[in-house]
């Protein structure tokens, strides 16, 4: 799905700002049918939960309503008018005046509606968006809604991060010509120094497609006619980790000499491949250094904030990180655009987190029920999961920063049912995108001998908590057990291994000379132990610490105001561990660049 853009033929207006807001309580029949009866206003983009000083809003389970009026620019006569919602978590329902125009399930991917027939240039209309935060056994991520002993509706879920909800990303109104470009797919690779850019354009109407590839200074380096083709760029300037060189593909629909529609896609020319136990970018082994992150901050919840975006990337760079995983859902597209421009490598993950009855928020227990069964995660869940994969790839396929798809985080992977569940999803991912390796993040019950899913993927992504959830406080045991396990995976699979999570909850300011969990010294010590092991195991080609920053969780007695495994606090101040990472990762970068 194309991100809306201003081009010579398209206009875009932001609908961000304050909207009227109300909970869907029994008093509201068809809230879209007229002005919302409310005194509340909510910011878009932002999760609504922490905005108001109100426990009922914070804990609400079900629909909420956002409403505002929108004036269609009078110059849009004869144009197609589209409403685009970047995310409604987890289900969205859009109404133009009293007309339903879109319904979408999946809280982290965009959807849109053509509303041309319902609005008039120069006129206002009432835009209402309902957002529902409910998660069930057949949503991605899964959860369960129940009624408690006091008769209140409650939401439970199997991931630890707080279930922030609302319109946490932008909403736009945009225009396109009636004959228009619907989609563009670009697959770039390198053939002995020559950039090879395969493109495919889907369009609506009889106009003919013309494409032009321009370099960063605007020179045309290749062009072609037709809805699909291959552009060759001799001596291409490659997109590289740390140097995000981008070309621009100008896609035009032309009728005679007129440009009917135009859309631009940024193109990074680079190759990605797994070979043996190496992950190659442009034919060179790449080592992932970085973090699992969250879209999370005080007040806004998961709300997109460009200041936070730039600051987080600045801190990652300061620490010497070259990559991150979009744990545990697709992030706002702005993250990927920025990563494209700055050469930051991304593992892009679906929101399939919590498909596992045996763990809850990292804490391991014994499930009485099977995770994959007709009454729990079943074929309907699998269909929702397939849709989440389709929407992730449809949205993010053109980003050079995305080098791998992660199809799930910590699913149950030792049950027989896991294989039947995941085999078709792995096949679907490969079919939709044959150019990128795939992975899933494995939890520690899925060992190299018990896991039944790992052979379906290209890269073994392991989340490990020796020294924390296992061998608590015992770093010597952690070192031995981690190394034994990694060698086991290496021997059995011969595939590259990334440790996609390792870390320890740490209360900034708590100090100890002993191996004391929660102290800053313990977090540092634990990272040191893991790093020693990584350096001894050849198949390890990446380390991503859990987590970049402290983040909010559901209420749990094992959490103190959220998950504190951040290397930075929630307000982005460094803990001691940040300096450990900076020393290790900047030295590694200097070695790789031959500056040491
Ligand atoms: C995990 C999960 C992550 C949790 C983390 C923890 O394994 O993947 O979402 O936040 O453990 O800290 O418990």
Short mmCIF file of C-alpha atoms in Angstrom, two decimals, residues 75 110 198 200 221 224 263 282 291 359 372 386 403 409 445 454 478 495-496 514 542:
data_model
loop_
_atom_site.label_atom_id
_atom_site.label_comp_id
_atom_site.label_asym_id
_atom_site.label_seq_id
_atom_site.Cartn_x
_atom_site.Cartn_y
_atom_site.Cartn_z
CA UNK A 75 -9.21 22.83 -5.85
CA UNK A 110 -2.70 1.43 7.56
CA UNK A 198 12.97 -4.66 -10.96
CA UNK A 200 6.12 -3.31 -11.15
CA UNK A 221 20.36 7.11 -14.59
CA UNK A 224 11.72 2.62 -19.10
CA UNK A 263 4.26 8.96 -7.57
CA UNK A 282 26.04 -6.37 -0.63
CA UNK A 291 18.15 -3.10 20.15
CA UNK A 359 4.78 -17.79 28.94
CA UNK A 372 -2.32 -24.28 18.88
CA UNK A 386 -1.50 -14.37 7.32
CA UNK A 403 16.53 -6.71 5.47
CA UNK A 409 7.76 -13.14 18.60
CA UNK A 445 11.68 -23.34 25.90
CA UNK A 454 13.36 -23.24 13.36
CA UNK A 478 24.52 -17.89 32.77
CA UNK A 495 22.41 -21.10 10.29
CA UNK A 496 23.23 -17.56 11.38
CA UNK A 514 27.49 -7.75 44.32
CA UNK A 542 24.09 -10.21 15.81
#
